[in-house]
Coordinates of C-alpha atoms and ligand atoms in Angstrom, one line a residue:
X1 CA 11.7 -1.7 -13.0
X2 CA 9.7 -2.6 -16.2
X3 CA 7.9 0.3 -17.9
X4 CA 4.9 -2.1 -18.0
X5 CA 4.8 -2.5 -14.3
X6 CA 5.2 1.3 -13.8
X7 CA 1.9 1.3 -15.7
X8 CA 0.4 -1.2 -13.7
X9 CA 1.2 0.8 -10.6
X10 CA -1.3 3.6 -12.2
X11 CA -4.1 0.6 -11.8
X12 CA -2.9 0.0 -8.1
X13 CA -2.2 3.5 -7.2
X14 CA 1.3 4.0 -5.5
X15 CA 2.3 0.8 -3.7
X16 CA 3.8 0.5 -0.1
X17 CA 5.5 -2.0 2.2
X18 CA 3.6 -3.3 5.2
X19 CA 5.3 -0.4 7.0
X20 CA 5.4 -2.8 10.1
X21 CA 7.7 -0.2 11.6
X22 CA 5.4 2.5 12.8
X23 CA 2.8 3.8 10.7
X24 CA -0.4 2.0 10.4
X25 CA -2.2 1.6 7.0
X26 CA -1.4 2.9 3.6
X27 CA -1.6 6.3 1.4
X28 CA -2.3 5.2 -1.8
X29 CA -2.8 8.0 -4.4
X30 CA -6.6 8.4 -5.1
X31 CA -7.4 7.1 -8.5
X32 CA -10.9 6.7 -10.3
X33 CA -11.8 3.1 -10.8
X34 CA -14.9 1.1 -11.2
X35 CA -15.2 1.0 -7.4
X36 CA -13.8 4.4 -6.7
X37 CA -14.7 8.0 -7.3
X38 CA -12.8 11.4 -6.6
X39 CA -13.9 14.7 -6.1
X40 CA -11.2 17.5 -6.2
X41 CA -11.7 20.4 -3.9
X42 CA -9.6 22.6 -5.9
X43 CA -10.8 26.1 -6.4
X44 CA -11.8 29.3 -4.0
X45 CA -12.1 28.5 -0.4
X46 CA -12.9 31.0 2.4
X47 CA -9.9 32.0 4.5
X48 CA -9.0 34.0 7.4
X49 CA -5.8 34.6 9.2
X50 CA -6.1 34.9 12.9
X51 CA -4.3 38.3 13.6
X52 CA -5.2 38.4 17.5
X53 CA -2.4 38.6 19.9
X54 CA -2.3 35.1 20.9
X55 CA -3.5 33.9 17.5
X56 CA -6.1 31.8 19.4
X57 CA -9.2 33.8 18.8
X58 CA -10.4 31.2 16.3
X59 CA -10.3 28.5 19.1
X60 CA -11.6 30.7 21.7
X61 CA -14.6 31.6 19.3
X62 CA -14.9 28.1 17.9
X63 CA -14.9 29.2 14.3
X64 CA -15.2 25.7 13.1
X65 CA -18.6 25.5 14.8
X66 CA -20.6 27.8 12.0
X67 CA -19.7 28.9 8.5
X68 CA -16.4 31.1 8.6
X69 CA -18.3 34.0 7.3
X70 CA -20.6 34.1 10.2
X71 CA -17.4 34.8 12.6
X72 CA -16.0 37.6 10.7
X73 CA -14.6 38.7 7.3
X74 CA -13.2 36.4 4.9
X75 CA -10.9 36.3 1.9
X76 CA -11.1 34.2 -1.3
X77 CA -8.3 31.9 -1.1
X78 CA -7.3 29.5 -4.1
X79 CA -6.4 26.0 -3.2
X80 CA -3.7 24.8 -4.0
X81 CA -1.8 27.9 -3.3
X82 CA 0.5 29.3 -0.4
X83 CA -1.4 32.1 1.2
X84 CA 1.5 34.4 1.4
X85 CA 1.8 35.8 -2.0
X86 CA -2.1 36.1 -2.9
X87 CA -3.2 39.4 -1.3
X88 CA -1.6 42.9 -1.0
X89 CA -1.5 42.9 2.5
X90 CA 2.1 42.7 3.8
X91 CA 1.0 41.4 7.2
X92 CA -0.5 38.2 5.4
X93 CA 2.7 37.8 3.6
X94 CA 4.7 37.6 6.8
X95 CA 2.1 35.9 8.8
X96 CA 2.9 33.4 11.5
X97 CA 0.4 31.5 13.4
X98 CA -3.0 30.1 12.8
X99 CA -4.9 30.5 9.4
X100 CA -8.3 29.2 8.7
X101 CA -9.6 27.8 5.4
X102 CA -13.2 26.7 4.7
X103 CA -15.1 24.9 1.9
X104 CA -18.7 23.7 1.4
X105 CA -19.1 20.8 -0.7
X106 CA -22.3 19.0 -1.9
X107 CA -22.0 15.2 -2.2
X108 CA -23.5 13.0 -4.6
X109 CA -26.6 11.0 -3.0
X110 CA -24.8 7.7 -3.7
X111 CA -22.0 8.7 -1.4
X112 CA -24.3 9.5 1.4
X113 CA -26.9 6.8 1.2
X114 CA -25.0 3.7 0.3
X115 CA -23.6 2.4 3.4
X116 CA -21.0 0.1 1.3
X117 CA -19.3 3.2 0.3
X118 CA -16.3 4.9 2.3
X119 CA -16.0 8.3 1.9
X120 CA -12.6 9.6 2.6
X121 CA -11.1 13.3 2.9
X122 CA -7.4 13.5 1.9
X123 CA -5.3 16.6 2.0
X124 CA -2.2 16.7 -0.3
X125 CA -0.3 18.8 2.3
X126 CA -0.9 21.6 4.8
X127 CA 2.1 23.3 6.0
X128 CA 3.0 23.0 8.9
X129 CA 0.4 22.0 11.5
X130 CA -3.3 21.2 10.7
X131 CA -6.6 20.4 12.5
X132 CA -9.5 19.4 10.2
X133 CA -13.2 19.7 11.2
X134 CA -16.1 18.1 9.1
X135 CA -19.3 19.9 10.0
X136 CA -17.8 21.1 12.9
X137 CA -16.7 17.7 14.3
X138 CA -13.0 17.5 15.1
X139 CA -11.8 14.8 12.6
X140 CA -8.1 14.9 11.8
X141 CA -4.7 16.6 12.9
X142 CA -1.4 16.3 11.3
X143 CA 1.9 17.4 12.2
X144 CA 4.5 18.5 9.3
X145 CA 3.9 20.0 5.9
X146 CA 4.7 18.4 2.5
X147 CA 2.9 15.1 3.0
X148 CA -0.7 14.0 2.7
X149 CA -3.1 12.7 5.5
X150 CA -6.4 11.6 5.2
X151 CA -9.4 10.5 7.3
X152 CA -12.4 8.3 6.7
X153 CA -15.4 10.6 7.1
X154 CA -18.0 8.1 6.4
X155 CA -19.7 8.1 9.7
X156 CA -20.0 12.1 9.3
X157 CA -21.7 11.8 5.9
X158 CA -23.9 9.0 6.3
X159 CA -26.2 10.2 9.0
X160 CA -29.7 10.0 8.1
X161 CA -31.7 11.5 5.5
X162 CA -29.5 13.5 2.8
X163 CA -26.9 15.6 4.8
X164 CA -25.5 16.3 1.5
X165 CA -23.8 19.4 2.2
X166 CA -20.5 19.1 4.1
X167 CA -18.5 21.9 5.5
X168 CA -14.6 21.3 5.8
X169 CA -12.8 23.8 7.9
X170 CA -9.1 23.4 8.2
X171 CA -6.9 25.5 10.7
X172 CA -3.0 25.6 10.0
X173 CA -0.3 26.8 11.9
X174 CA 3.0 27.6 10.0
X175 CA 5.0 28.4 13.2
X176 CA 8.4 26.5 13.1
X177 CA 9.7 25.3 16.5
X178 CA 12.9 23.3 17.7
X179 CA 11.0 20.3 17.1
X180 CA 9.1 20.8 13.9
X181 CA 10.8 19.7 10.6
X182 CA 12.1 22.0 9.4
X183 CA 12.9 23.3 12.7
X184 CA 12.9 27.1 13.5
X185 CA 12.7 29.4 16.7
X186 CA 10.4 32.3 17.8
X187 CA 12.2 35.0 19.2
X188 CA 10.2 37.7 21.3
X189 CA 11.8 41.3 21.1
X190 CA 11.6 42.3 24.7
X191 CA 13.3 45.8 24.2
X192 CA 10.2 48.0 24.3
X193 CA 12.0 51.1 23.2
X194 CA 12.5 49.3 19.8
X195 CA 9.5 46.7 19.4
X196 CA 5.8 46.9 20.3
X197 CA 4.7 44.7 23.4
X198 CA 4.7 41.0 22.3
X199 CA 6.6 41.4 19.2
X200 CA 8.2 38.5 17.8
X201 CA 9.9 37.0 14.7
X202 CA 10.2 33.6 13.3
X203 CA 13.7 32.6 12.7
X204 CA 14.4 29.9 10.2
X205 CA 17.6 28.1 9.1
X206 CA 17.1 27.4 5.6
X207 CA 17.3 29.4 2.4
X208 CA 13.7 29.4 1.0
X209 CA 10.7 31.4 1.9
X210 CA 8.4 29.7 4.3
X211 CA 5.2 29.5 2.1
X212 CA 2.5 27.9 3.8
X213 CA -1.1 27.0 3.5
X214 CA -2.9 24.4 1.5
X215 CA -0.4 24.2 -1.2
X216 CA -1.4 20.8 -2.5
X217 CA -5.0 19.6 -3.7
X218 CA -7.7 18.7 -1.2
X219 CA -10.0 15.6 -2.3
X220 CA -12.7 13.4 -1.3
X221 CA -12.9 10.1 -2.5
X222 CA -14.7 6.7 -2.1
X223 CA -13.9 3.1 -1.7
X224 CA -16.1 0.2 -1.2
X225 CA -16.0 -0.8 2.7
X226 CA -14.1 -3.8 1.7
X227 CA -11.0 -2.2 0.2
X228 CA -7.4 -2.2 -0.6
X229 CA -5.7 -0.1 1.9
X230 CA -2.0 -0.8 0.7
X231 CA 0.0 -2.4 -1.7
X232 CA 3.7 -3.3 -1.6
X233 CA 5.7 -3.8 -4.6
X234 CA 9.3 -5.0 -5.0
X235 CA 10.8 -5.8 -8.4
X236 CA 13.7 -7.8 -10.0
X237 CA 14.9 -9.0 -13.0
X238 CA 15.5 -12.8 -14.1
X239 CA 17.2 -13.2 -17.5
X240 CA 14.7 -11.3 -19.9
X241 CA 11.7 -11.4 -17.3
X242 CA 10.7 -8.7 -15.2
X243 CA 9.6 -9.9 -11.7
X244 CA 7.1 -7.9 -9.7
X245 CA 6.5 -9.1 -6.1
X246 CA 3.3 -7.7 -4.5
X247 CA 1.8 -7.6 -1.2
X248 CA -1.8 -6.4 -0.8
X249 CA -3.4 -5.1 2.5
X250 CA -7.3 -5.4 2.5
X251 CA -9.4 -3.5 5.1
X252 CA -13.0 -3.9 5.9
X253 CA -13.5 -7.5 5.9
X254 CA -11.9 -10.8 5.8
X255 CA -14.3 -12.3 3.1
X256 CA -13.0 -11.3 -0.2
X257 CA -11.2 -12.7 -3.5
X258 CA -8.4 -10.8 -4.9
X259 CA -6.9 -10.9 -8.2
X260 CA -3.9 -8.9 -9.4
X261 CA -3.6 -7.9 -12.9
X262 CA -0.6 -6.2 -14.3
X263 CA -1.3 -3.8 -17.1
X264 CA 0.9 -2.5 -19.7
X265 CA 1.0 0.9 -21.5
X266 CA -1.7 -0.1 -23.6
X267 CA -3.7 -1.3 -20.6
X268 CA -3.3 -5.0 -21.8
X269 CA -3.0 -7.4 -18.9
X270 CA 0.7 -8.9 -18.9
X271 CA 0.7 -11.0 -16.0
X272 CA -1.8 -12.0 -13.2
X273 CA -2.2 -13.5 -9.9
X274 CA -4.4 -14.2 -7.1
X275 CA -4.3 -13.7 -3.3
X276 CA -2.8 -11.0 -1.1
X277 CA 0.8 -11.8 -2.2
X278 CA 2.6 -13.2 -4.9
X279 CA 4.9 -12.8 -7.8
X280 CA 4.0 -11.5 -11.5
X281 CA 6.6 -12.6 -14.1
X282 CA 6.7 -10.4 -17.1
X283 CA 8.5 -12.2 -20.1
X284 CA 10.5 -9.7 -22.3
X285 CA 9.7 -6.9 -20.0
X286 CA 11.3 -3.3 -21.2
X287 CA 13.0 -2.2 -18.0
X288 CA 12.4 1.3 -16.6
X289 CA 15.6 3.0 -17.1
X290 CA 16.2 6.8 -16.7
X291 CA 15.7 8.9 -19.7
X292 CA 19.1 9.7 -20.9
X293 CA 21.3 7.2 -18.9
X294 CA 23.4 4.4 -20.0
X295 CA 23.3 1.4 -17.8
X296 CA 27.1 1.9 -16.9
X297 CA 27.9 4.2 -15.6
X298 CA 24.8 5.6 -14.3
X299 CA 25.5 9.4 -13.8
X300 CA 23.2 11.8 -12.6
X301 CA 23.4 15.3 -13.9
X302 CA 20.9 17.8 -13.3
X303 CA 19.7 20.5 -10.7
X304 CA 16.8 21.1 -8.3
X305 CA 13.5 21.9 -9.2
X306 CA 10.6 23.3 -7.5
X307 CA 7.8 21.2 -5.9
X308 CA 6.3 22.6 -2.6
X309 CA 3.2 23.6 -4.1
X310 CA 1.5 22.4 -7.2
X311 CA 0.3 23.6 -10.5
X312 CA 0.2 21.8 -13.6
X313 CA 1.3 24.4 -16.0
X314 CA 4.5 25.1 -14.3
X315 CA 5.0 21.5 -13.6
X316 CA 4.9 20.7 -17.4
X317 CA 6.8 23.6 -18.2
X318 CA 9.7 22.6 -15.7
X319 CA 9.8 19.1 -17.4
X320 CA 9.9 20.6 -20.8
X321 CA 13.0 22.5 -19.6
X322 CA 14.3 19.5 -18.0
X323 CA 14.2 17.6 -21.3
X324 CA 15.3 20.8 -23.3
X325 CA 18.6 20.8 -20.9
X326 CA 18.9 17.0 -21.3
X327 CA 18.8 16.6 -17.5
X328 CA 18.2 13.2 -16.2
X329 CA 17.8 13.6 -12.3
X330 CA 17.2 15.9 -9.5
X331 CA 16.9 16.0 -5.8
X332 CA 13.5 17.2 -4.1
X333 CA 15.3 19.8 -2.2
X334 CA 14.4 20.3 0.6
X335 CA 11.2 18.6 1.2
X336 CA 9.2 16.0 -0.5
X337 CA 7.4 17.3 -3.8
X338 CA 3.9 16.9 -4.8
X339 CA 3.1 13.4 -5.8
X340 CA 2.2 14.6 -9.2
X341 CA 5.7 15.6 -9.9
X342 CA 7.2 12.0 -8.9
X343 CA 4.3 10.6 -11.4
X344 CA 5.9 12.9 -14.1
X345 CA 9.4 11.6 -13.2
X346 CA 8.2 8.1 -13.6
X347 CA 6.7 8.6 -16.9
X348 CA 9.6 10.9 -18.3
X349 CA 12.5 8.7 -16.8
X350 CA 13.8 11.3 -14.5
X351 CA 15.6 9.9 -11.5
X352 CA 14.9 11.5 -8.1
X353 CA 16.8 11.7 -4.8
X354 CA 13.8 12.0 -2.6
X355 CA 14.5 14.5 0.4
X356 CA 12.5 14.9 3.4
X357 CA 12.1 18.3 5.2
X358 CA 15.2 17.8 7.5
X359 CA 16.6 21.2 6.3
X360 CA 17.9 23.8 8.8
X361 CA 19.2 21.3 11.3
X362 CA 21.7 24.0 12.2
X363 CA 21.8 24.5 16.1
X364 CA 22.6 22.0 18.6
X365 CA 19.2 22.1 20.3
X366 CA 17.4 20.7 17.3
X367 CA 19.1 17.1 17.9
X368 CA 16.9 16.4 20.7
X369 CA 14.7 13.1 21.3
X370 CA 11.4 14.6 20.4
X371 CA 12.9 15.9 17.0
X372 CA 14.5 12.6 16.4
X373 CA 11.2 10.8 16.9
X374 CA 9.2 13.1 14.6
X375 CA 12.1 12.9 12.0
X376 CA 11.6 9.2 12.0
X377 CA 7.8 9.4 11.6
X378 CA 8.4 11.7 8.6
X379 CA 10.6 9.2 7.0
X380 CA 8.0 6.7 7.5
X381 CA 5.6 9.1 5.8
X382 CA 7.9 9.8 2.9
X383 CA 8.8 6.1 2.5
X384 CA 5.0 5.0 2.6
X385 CA 4.3 7.7 0.1
X386 CA 6.8 7.2 -2.4
X387 CA 8.4 3.9 -2.2
X388 CA 6.6 2.4 -5.2
X389 CA 7.9 5.3 -7.5
X390 CA 10.5 3.7 -9.9
X391 CA 12.0 7.2 -10.3
X392 CA 12.9 7.4 -6.7
X393 CA 16.4 6.0 -6.5
X394 CA 17.6 7.1 -3.0
X395 CA 16.3 8.7 0.3
X396 CA 18.0 11.9 1.5
X397 CA 17.0 12.3 5.3
X398 CA 18.5 15.6 5.5
X399 CA 20.4 18.8 4.0
X400 CA 23.3 20.4 5.6
X401 CA 22.6 19.4 9.1
X402 CA 25.3 20.5 11.6
X403 CA 26.8 16.9 11.0
X404 CA 30.0 17.9 13.0
X405 CA 28.2 17.7 16.3
X406 CA 28.3 14.5 18.2
X407 CA 24.6 14.7 18.9
X408 CA 24.1 15.1 15.0
X409 CA 26.1 11.9 14.6
X410 CA 23.7 9.9 16.7
X411 CA 20.7 11.3 15.3
X412 CA 21.5 10.9 11.8
X413 CA 22.6 7.0 12.6
X414 CA 19.4 6.6 14.0
X415 CA 17.1 8.3 11.1
X416 CA 19.3 6.8 8.5
X417 CA 19.0 3.2 10.1
X418 CA 15.2 3.6 10.5
X419 CA 14.9 4.6 6.7
X420 CA 17.0 1.5 5.8
X421 CA 14.7 -0.7 7.8
X422 CA 11.5 0.9 6.2
X423 CA 13.2 0.3 2.5
X424 CA 16.0 -2.2 2.4
X425 CA 15.9 -1.8 -1.3
X426 CA 17.2 1.8 -1.8
X427 CA 20.4 3.6 -0.7
X428 CA 20.2 6.4 2.0
X429 CA 22.0 9.7 2.2
X430 CA 22.0 13.2 3.7
X431 CA 23.5 16.1 2.1
X432 CA 26.7 17.3 3.7
X433 CA 28.5 20.7 3.8
X434 CA 30.8 19.6 6.6
X435 CA 34.6 19.0 6.7
X436 CA 35.2 15.6 5.9
X437 CA 37.3 14.9 9.0
X438 CA 34.7 16.3 11.3
X439 CA 31.5 14.8 9.7
X440 CA 29.9 12.6 12.2
X441 CA 27.0 11.4 9.8
X442 CA 28.9 10.2 6.9
X443 CA 29.9 6.8 8.4
X444 CA 26.3 5.8 7.9
X445 CA 25.4 6.8 4.3
X446 CA 25.5 4.7 1.3
X447 CA 26.5 7.5 -1.2
X448 CA 28.1 10.8 0.0
X449 CA 26.6 14.0 -1.2
X450 CA 28.5 17.2 -1.0
X451 CA 27.5 20.9 -1.1
X452 CA 30.5 23.2 -1.9
X453 CA 30.3 26.8 -3.1
X454 CA 34.3 27.5 -4.1
X455 CA 34.8 30.9 -5.3
X456 CA 31.2 32.1 -4.1
X457 CA 30.9 32.0 -0.6
X458 CA 34.7 32.5 0.0
X459 CA 37.6 33.4 -2.4
X460 CA 35.3 35.8 -4.0
X461 CA 36.0 36.0 -7.9
X462 CA 38.9 33.6 -7.7
X463 CA 37.6 31.3 -10.3
X464 CA 41.1 29.8 -10.8
X465 CA 41.0 28.3 -7.2
X466 CA 38.0 26.1 -8.1
X467 CA 39.7 22.9 -9.7
X468 CA 42.2 22.7 -6.9
X469 CA 39.7 22.9 -4.1
X470 CA 37.3 20.5 -5.9
X471 CA 40.1 17.9 -6.3
X472 CA 41.2 18.3 -2.7
X473 CA 37.3 17.6 -1.7
X474 CA 36.9 14.8 -3.6
X475 CA 40.1 13.1 -2.7
X476 CA 39.8 13.8 1.1
X477 CA 36.4 12.2 1.0
X478 CA 37.0 9.2 -1.0
X479 CA 40.2 8.3 0.8
X480 CA 38.2 8.4 3.9
X481 CA 35.1 6.6 2.9
X482 CA 35.6 4.9 -0.5
X483 CA 31.8 5.6 -1.2
X484 CA 30.4 6.8 -4.4
X485 CA 30.2 10.8 -4.1
X486 CA 27.5 13.1 -5.7
X487 CA 28.3 16.8 -5.9
X488 CA 24.8 17.8 -4.9
X489 CA 25.2 21.6 -4.9
X490 CA 27.4 24.1 -6.7
X491 CA 26.8 27.3 -8.1
X492 CA 26.7 31.3 -8.2
X493 CA 24.2 33.9 -7.6
X494 CA 23.4 35.6 -11.1
X495 CA 21.4 38.4 -11.8
X496 CA 20.0 37.9 -15.4
X497 CA 21.0 40.6 -17.7
X498 CA 24.1 41.6 -15.7
X499 CA 27.3 41.2 -17.9
X500 CA 30.7 41.5 -17.5
X501 CA 33.8 40.5 -19.4
X502 CA 36.2 39.6 -17.7
X503 CA 33.6 38.1 -15.3
X504 CA 32.7 39.7 -12.1
X505 CA 30.5 38.1 -9.3
X506 CA 26.7 38.2 -10.0
X507 CA 27.0 38.4 -13.8
X508 CA 25.8 35.7 -16.3
X509 CA 29.5 35.5 -17.4
X510 CA 30.8 34.7 -13.8
X511 CA 28.1 32.0 -13.4
X512 CA 29.0 30.4 -16.8
X513 CA 32.7 30.4 -16.0
X514 CA 32.2 29.1 -12.3
X515 CA 30.4 26.0 -13.9
X516 CA 33.0 25.7 -16.6
X517 CA 35.6 25.3 -13.9
X518 CA 33.6 23.0 -11.6
X519 CA 33.0 20.9 -14.8
X520 CA 36.5 20.4 -15.5
X521 CA 37.1 19.3 -12.0
X522 CA 34.1 16.9 -12.2
X523 CA 35.3 15.3 -15.4
X524 CA 38.5 14.5 -13.7
X525 CA 36.6 12.2 -11.2
X526 CA 33.4 11.3 -13.2
X527 CA 34.5 8.0 -14.6
X528 CA 36.0 7.1 -11.0
X529 CA 33.9 7.6 -8.0
X530 CA 31.8 10.7 -8.7
X531 CA 28.4 9.5 -9.7
X532 CA 26.5 12.6 -10.2
X533 CA 26.4 16.7 -10.5
X534 CA 23.6 18.5 -9.5
X535 CA 23.9 22.2 -10.1
X536 CA 22.3 24.8 -7.6
X537 CA 19.8 25.7 -8.8
X538 CA 17.2 25.2 -11.6
X539 CA 15.5 28.3 -11.4
X540 CA 15.7 31.5 -8.8
X541 CA 13.3 31.1 -6.1
X542 CA 11.9 33.3 -3.2
X543 CA 13.8 33.6 0.1
X544 CA 13.6 35.3 3.3
X545 CA 14.9 38.9 3.1
X546 CA 18.4 39.4 3.8
X547 CA 21.5 41.1 2.8
X548 CA 22.6 38.4 0.6
X549 CA 19.4 37.9 -1.3
X550 CA 18.1 40.2 -3.8
X551 CA 14.5 39.1 -4.3
X552 CA 15.5 35.8 -3.4
X553 CA 18.1 33.2 -4.3
X554 CA 19.3 33.9 -7.8
X555 CA 21.3 30.8 -8.5
X556 CA 19.0 29.5 -11.1
X557 CA 20.0 29.0 -14.4
X558 CA 16.5 30.0 -15.3
X559 CA 14.8 32.9 -13.9
X560 CA 11.8 32.5 -11.7
X561 CA 9.7 33.3 -14.9
X562 CA 11.5 30.2 -16.3
X563 CA 13.6 31.9 -18.9
X564 CA 17.2 31.0 -19.5
X565 CA 20.4 32.8 -18.3
X566 CA 23.6 32.1 -20.6
X567 CA 24.7 29.1 -18.1
X568 CA 21.4 27.3 -19.3
X569 CA 23.0 26.9 -22.9
X570 CA 26.2 25.8 -21.3
X571 CA 24.6 23.1 -19.3
X572 CA 22.4 22.0 -22.2
X573 CA 25.5 21.3 -24.2
X574 CA 27.1 19.5 -21.5
X575 CA 24.3 17.3 -20.3
X576 CA 23.6 16.3 -24.0
X577 CA 27.2 15.3 -24.3
X578 CA 27.3 13.2 -21.3
X579 CA 23.9 11.8 -22.5
X580 CA 25.6 10.7 -25.7
X581 CA 28.9 9.4 -24.3
X582 CA 27.1 7.4 -21.4
X583 CA 24.6 6.0 -23.7
X584 CA 27.0 5.0 -26.2
X585 CA 30.3 4.5 -24.4
X586 CA 32.2 2.8 -27.2
X587 CA 30.6 4.5 -30.1
X588 CA 30.2 7.9 -31.3
X589 CA 28.5 6.8 -34.4
X590 CA 26.3 9.6 -35.2
X591 CA 23.5 7.3 -36.3
X592 CA 23.5 5.8 -32.8
X593 CA 23.4 9.0 -30.8
X594 CA 20.2 10.0 -29.2
X595 CA 17.6 10.7 -31.7
X596 CA 16.3 13.9 -30.2
X597 CA 19.7 15.4 -28.9
X598 CA 20.1 18.7 -30.5
X599 CA 23.9 18.2 -30.2
X600 CA 24.6 15.1 -32.5
Ligands
BDP1 C1 22.9 25.5 0.3 C2 21.6 25.0 0.8 C3 20.4 25.7 -0.3 C4 21.0 27.1 -0.5 C5 22.3 27.2 -1.0 C6 22.7 28.6 -1.7 O1 21.6 23.9 0.7 O2 19.4 25.6 0.3 O3 20.1 27.9 -1.3 O4 23.2 26.8 -0.2 O5 23.2 29.5 -0.6 O6 23.7 25.7 1.4 O7 22.4 29.2 -2.5

């Protein structure tokens, strides 16, 4: 919607439907204001992995009861970060089970003495199951990484004279089972001639390393005891006016007066209203529109970026690279990214396909009722957190599920219907790599997203086949469903610095040539029903070890250190060309081209 209203959201925090279905309460992004303070707990925490055979020593000895250092040695662990890559101990890198984090905090006196203040502990994400104790009291549990959860801890901190020291203990279990999202299996190796007793491995069915821990910020914030718990915004346009419909949920008291003010980028009030719901009208609104995209056609061209963990330098670097490329979109493959990433997208006009952690749904046993229920709950949490970001244009409920299975068809139908009920305003999709004739989930999506790796995972080296196979793919799907299609993945493994001409697999020349062939095929359909192309991948990334991965997945057009491979320059030229064409479809007059385009 309007850029102006996007700014007003900053004043409200992220906004949210009443979520009548399922979840109670909101999950507003904590913002400082006249009545709210926030205290970040980023920095060094005490840490211990529970290496005991059953991984349960921490519970048996009640490590949460006393400072962690009193029950054994601890490590320094930065938060936010994944614990896997921090130490030199290979056992920690591959650890599966419970790890323990602890941090002591001193609270300001006004937080502990003023009974009109609510103190909330918020955890940005903990992968994958977390239990939280405050001063040894069991306070909060949450299932699922990648999404925030919080608890009102006022009654634990406002207990008599100055209990200003707070001990927060968080136990996190990264084990993936058939009912977690993503799912996984634990396999015990019982052949004692090959494996020690009790030996097990964690199997996963996705292509990224299962990094875990407190990967996003943990913070404390305050609100008054009568407070805004939730805000829901839907937007519209009437001639040149922007319409902002709001619904506000207040908790703590029925006695309040509420005034809503919509601020523009300069913090000027552009509209106001009273009461818990209403419509704000902004005459002459400048509408939120993706950076580098013309209204018709709205074409997404981009790649996948990173967002499991969170750190500002990498985030800003990645956005600089997106801008350098002229990209206008990405999918949050394969889990919801940190909230700060979406805020950057709102500000920079980058369109987001917001994907939940429904990845690796590869086995029939993963399509069961418990998983379905949890998957729906995860979608509630995703929609609750992200629905008011203008950048989010679509929900993706899964990546490459085994959608040829009957059970997957029912499962996807239910998750998609639930997501649509949670947010009727946005299209819903899942990303398929099934055959068009076999896919049982496609009937329920609004947009068809397809991953294909022609001349990579088959027909090795035969780049000349790509255009034919791509055309067949598009025509088959379009004939069957008559729905818009996005090529949501395509690409080739490429080791930076490997060169060969004529191109051979794994070289920079091969990646470039493969992309060129895809682009010729995409251009055939681009002005018809293909509405987006998202190359796999933005940057190289870490995976589990396997024979097909050399220190991770190397399909990035940037290395993991964010340096360009040759294909980055090819994409840059293409994206800016499309940007200029789609912004100025009827004219190529130089003066009208994007001012900052390097290719005008
Ligand atoms: C697709 C997956 C993605 C992988 C990619 C690949 O969606 O997560 O990394 O293939 O193989 O199937 O590179």
